[in-house]
Structure formats: C-alpha cells, structure tokens
Short mmCIF file of C-alpha atoms in Angstrom, two decimals:
data_model
loop_
_atom_site.label_atom_id
_atom_site.label_comp_id
_atom_site.label_asym_id
_atom_site.label_seq_id
_atom_site.Cartn_x
_atom_site.Cartn_y
_atom_site.Cartn_z
CA UNK A 999 0.00 0.00 0.00
CA UNK A 1000 1.26 3.46 -0.87
CA UNK A 1001 2.15 5.71 2.07
CA UNK A 1002 -0.40 8.31 0.90
CA UNK A 1003 -3.19 5.69 0.86
CA UNK A 1004 -2.22 4.54 4.35
CA UNK A 1005 -2.32 8.12 5.68
CA UNK A 1006 -5.79 8.53 4.14
CA UNK A 1007 -7.02 5.27 5.70
CA UNK A 1008 -5.64 6.34 9.10
CA UNK A 1009 -8.02 9.33 9.25
CA UNK A 1010 -11.22 8.68 11.22
CA UNK A 1011 -14.29 8.13 9.08
CA UNK A 1012 -17.92 9.04 9.74
CA UNK A 1013 -18.94 5.50 10.74
CA UNK A 1014 -18.13 5.01 14.41
CA UNK A 1015 -18.65 1.86 16.51
CA UNK A 1016 -17.66 1.21 20.13
CA UNK A 1017 -18.02 -1.86 22.34
CA UNK A 1018 -17.02 -2.23 25.98
CA UNK A 1019 -16.72 -5.19 28.32
CA UNK A 1020 -15.18 -5.91 31.71
CA UNK A 1021 -13.16 -9.12 31.80
CA UNK A 1022 -12.24 -11.00 34.97
CA UNK A 1023 -8.57 -11.33 34.03
CA UNK A 1024 -5.41 -9.23 34.31
CA UNK A 1025 -4.74 -6.68 31.54
CA UNK A 1026 -1.61 -8.53 30.41
CA UNK A 1027 -3.61 -11.71 29.74
CA UNK A 1028 -6.36 -9.78 27.94
CA UNK A 1029 -3.85 -7.91 25.78
CA UNK A 1030 -1.99 -11.09 24.84
CA UNK A 1031 -5.26 -12.79 23.93
CA UNK A 1032 -6.32 -9.92 21.70
CA UNK A 1033 -2.99 -9.80 19.87
CA UNK A 1034 -3.06 -13.56 19.22
CA UNK A 1035 -4.16 -12.57 15.71
CA UNK A 1036 -4.62 -16.06 14.24
CA UNK A 1037 -6.95 -16.99 17.09
CA UNK A 1038 -9.39 -14.12 16.57
CA UNK A 1039 -11.55 -16.43 14.49
CA UNK A 1040 -12.39 -18.26 17.73
CA UNK A 1041 -14.39 -15.27 18.93
CA UNK A 1042 -15.29 -13.37 15.74
CA UNK A 1043 -17.96 -15.51 14.04
CA UNK A 1044 -17.41 -16.90 10.54
CA UNK A 1045 -13.92 -15.34 10.43
CA UNK A 1046 -10.46 -16.65 9.59
CA UNK A 1047 -7.47 -14.48 10.48
CA UNK A 1048 -3.90 -14.72 9.25
CA UNK A 1049 -0.76 -12.60 9.33
CA UNK A 1050 0.07 -11.58 5.75
CA UNK A 1051 3.38 -9.89 6.51
CA UNK A 1052 5.47 -9.30 9.60
CA UNK A 1053 5.53 -11.08 12.93
CA UNK A 1054 2.24 -9.73 14.30
CA UNK A 1055 3.97 -6.70 15.79
CA UNK A 1056 3.96 -3.08 14.68
CA UNK A 1057 3.93 -2.73 10.90
CA UNK A 1058 2.51 -6.22 10.35
CA UNK A 1059 -0.37 -6.65 7.94
CA UNK A 1060 -3.24 -8.89 9.07
CA UNK A 1061 -6.09 -10.28 6.97
CA UNK A 1062 -9.48 -11.21 8.46
CA UNK A 1063 -11.90 -12.90 6.08
CA UNK A 1064 -15.51 -13.23 7.20
CA UNK A 1065 -17.62 -15.58 5.07
CA UNK A 1066 -21.29 -16.27 5.53
CA UNK A 1067 -22.59 -18.37 2.66
CA UNK A 1068 -21.68 -16.65 -0.60
CA UNK A 1069 -21.04 -13.29 1.14
CA UNK A 1070 -17.35 -12.66 1.83
CA UNK A 1071 -15.87 -9.62 3.57
CA UNK A 1072 -12.09 -9.20 3.50
CA UNK A 1073 -10.59 -6.87 6.10
CA UNK A 1074 -6.91 -6.07 5.67
CA UNK A 1075 -5.37 -3.99 8.43
CA UNK A 1076 -1.93 -2.82 9.52
CA UNK A 1077 -0.81 -2.93 13.15
CA UNK A 1078 0.00 0.74 13.71
CA UNK A 1079 0.98 0.74 17.39
CA UNK A 1080 1.34 -1.68 20.27
CA UNK A 1081 1.58 -0.47 23.86
CA UNK A 1082 1.44 -3.64 25.97
CA UNK A 1083 -0.66 -4.29 27.98
CA UNK A 1084 -2.74 -1.17 27.43
CA UNK A 1085 -3.40 -0.40 23.77
CA UNK A 1086 -3.50 -1.78 20.24
CA UNK A 1087 -3.95 0.58 17.26
CA UNK A 1088 -4.70 -0.65 13.75
CA UNK A 1089 -5.49 0.91 10.38
CA UNK A 1090 -8.04 -0.90 8.22
CA UNK A 1091 -6.72 -0.42 4.69
CA UNK A 1092 -9.02 -2.42 2.44
CA UNK A 1093 -11.33 -1.20 -0.29
CA UNK A 1094 -14.50 -1.60 1.76
CA UNK A 1095 -13.25 -1.40 5.36
CA UNK A 1096 -11.01 1.64 5.86
CA UNK A 1097 -10.17 3.64 8.93
CA UNK A 1098 -8.44 3.48 12.31
CA UNK A 1099 -9.31 1.23 15.21
CA UNK A 1100 -8.13 1.04 18.80
CA UNK A 1101 -8.50 -1.47 21.61
CA UNK A 1102 -7.75 -0.18 25.10
CA UNK A 1103 -7.24 -2.35 28.18
CA UNK A 1104 -7.63 -0.53 31.49
CA UNK A 1105 -6.66 -2.49 34.62
CA UNK A 1106 -9.32 -2.41 37.34
CA UNK A 1107 -7.41 -4.01 40.16
CA UNK A 1108 -5.28 -7.12 39.72
CA UNK A 1109 -7.81 -9.42 38.09
CA UNK A 1110 -10.25 -7.22 36.18
CA UNK A 1111 -9.78 -5.30 32.95
CA UNK A 1112 -12.08 -2.95 31.13
CA UNK A 1113 -11.79 -3.34 27.35
CA UNK A 1114 -12.97 -0.61 24.99
CA UNK A 1115 -12.89 -1.43 21.27
CA UNK A 1116 -13.46 1.55 19.00
CA UNK A 1117 -13.53 1.72 15.18
CA UNK A 1118 -13.93 4.75 12.88
CA UNK A 1119 -14.83 3.54 9.38
CA UNK A 1120 -14.85 5.50 6.16
CA UNK A 1121 -18.30 4.91 4.73
CA UNK A 1122 -18.36 3.62 1.14
CA UNK A 1123 -20.83 4.97 -1.36
CA UNK A 1124 -20.49 8.70 -0.64
CA UNK A 1125 -23.78 10.34 0.37
CA UNK A 1126 -25.66 7.02 0.06
CA UNK A 1127 -23.25 5.44 2.56
CA UNK A 1128 -23.81 8.27 5.05
CA UNK A 1129 -27.58 7.88 4.68
CA UNK A 1130 -27.37 4.09 5.12
CA UNK A 1131 -25.08 4.26 8.20
CA UNK A 1132 -27.85 4.89 10.78
CA UNK A 1133 -29.58 1.75 9.53
CA UNK A 1134 -26.37 -0.34 9.55
CA UNK A 1135 -24.93 1.02 12.80
CA UNK A 1136 -27.09 -0.96 15.25
CA UNK A 1137 -26.09 -4.23 13.57
CA UNK A 1138 -22.42 -3.21 13.59
CA UNK A 1139 -22.55 -2.28 17.27
CA UNK A 1140 -24.40 -5.49 18.16
CA UNK A 1141 -21.89 -7.65 16.24
CA UNK A 1142 -18.87 -5.93 17.78
CA UNK A 1143 -20.36 -6.18 21.28
CA UNK A 1144 -21.24 -9.88 20.87
CA UNK A 1145 -17.74 -10.67 19.60
CA UNK A 1146 -16.18 -8.84 22.54
CA UNK A 1147 -18.43 -10.72 25.00
CA UNK A 1148 -17.41 -14.03 23.42
CA UNK A 1149 -13.77 -12.93 23.69
CA UNK A 1150 -14.28 -12.15 27.39
CA UNK A 1151 -15.77 -15.60 28.08
CA UNK A 1152 -12.84 -17.35 26.36
CA UNK A 1153 -10.25 -15.26 28.26
CA UNK A 1154 -12.00 -15.82 31.59
CA UNK A 1155 -12.15 -19.58 30.92
CA UNK A 1156 -8.41 -19.62 30.22
CA UNK A 1157 -8.94 -20.71 26.59
CA UNK A 1158 -7.23 -17.57 25.22
CA UNK A 1159 -4.42 -16.74 24.55
#
C-alpha cells in the first residue's frame, strides 16, 4: 500500500462503533489474547485471520476474512501501534473497510480489565453510505459487542491466549 493511501485510511471516518466489556482477568492476559491474531476467528464468528506480513507486531499486515454463505468480507489492516498491555492501534486499509481502530485495556485491580474497542470507518458509497449508516450502525454495534463478550468468556475460561 502506498504511504499516501495509508495516511488517508488512518483518518477517522464518519462510521463510528464502540463496544465495551469488563473481563475477569489481568490486563496482560487480555492484551496477549487480543494480539493472538490467528486466534481471533475463535471469537469473531465466521472469520479466519492470518498474518500476511510481519511477525504480528507493529507494521505487520493482518487479513481477516468473514464468510457467511456466498457473502465474503475481506478486512486487511496494519498494526499501527502496540503499547502492551494497554493499547493496540490498527489501520483498516481495504477497499471496503477503511479507517483506524483502537483497543484499550484498562486495569481495574489485579484481576479485572475494562476493554474498549473503537472503530472509525470510512463509509463507502459517498452520500448514500452516510444515509445508510444509521440503519447499519445498530447491527455493527451489536456484532462488535457480541464478539467482545465471546472474547471475554474465552479469556475468563483460560482458553485464550
């Protein structure tokens, strides 16, 4: 990807989604589970994740492919910043999914962590995309929240990382 395209993708878009959960586990464990990229398919439904380039650290490119029947959504993102065990920043750089995302882990004592997952997507389709967003947003928020709850259950059960 050209540097100019990456800078454009890194700018927040008009589509914004946030999910929050409190996990009964230390922040270090939560952070390590989230950055186990290849295992994200265990908690994001219908999704397969692989590292395309790099070692999973900063600058790595990750691909998440979600397939439901004939519908396939490919999400390619770059790991922009890692600040263990507190923050992960990514830039979605695909044709359809573009924009920055951040996951923040806030310790709440020794064995509890608040996780906030926030995405700012560029909306495709110009004005039509902006008009459609209020209709799509509830489904996006619901999906992100459900995935994060599933993630929390797997971390709490010791099945992740």
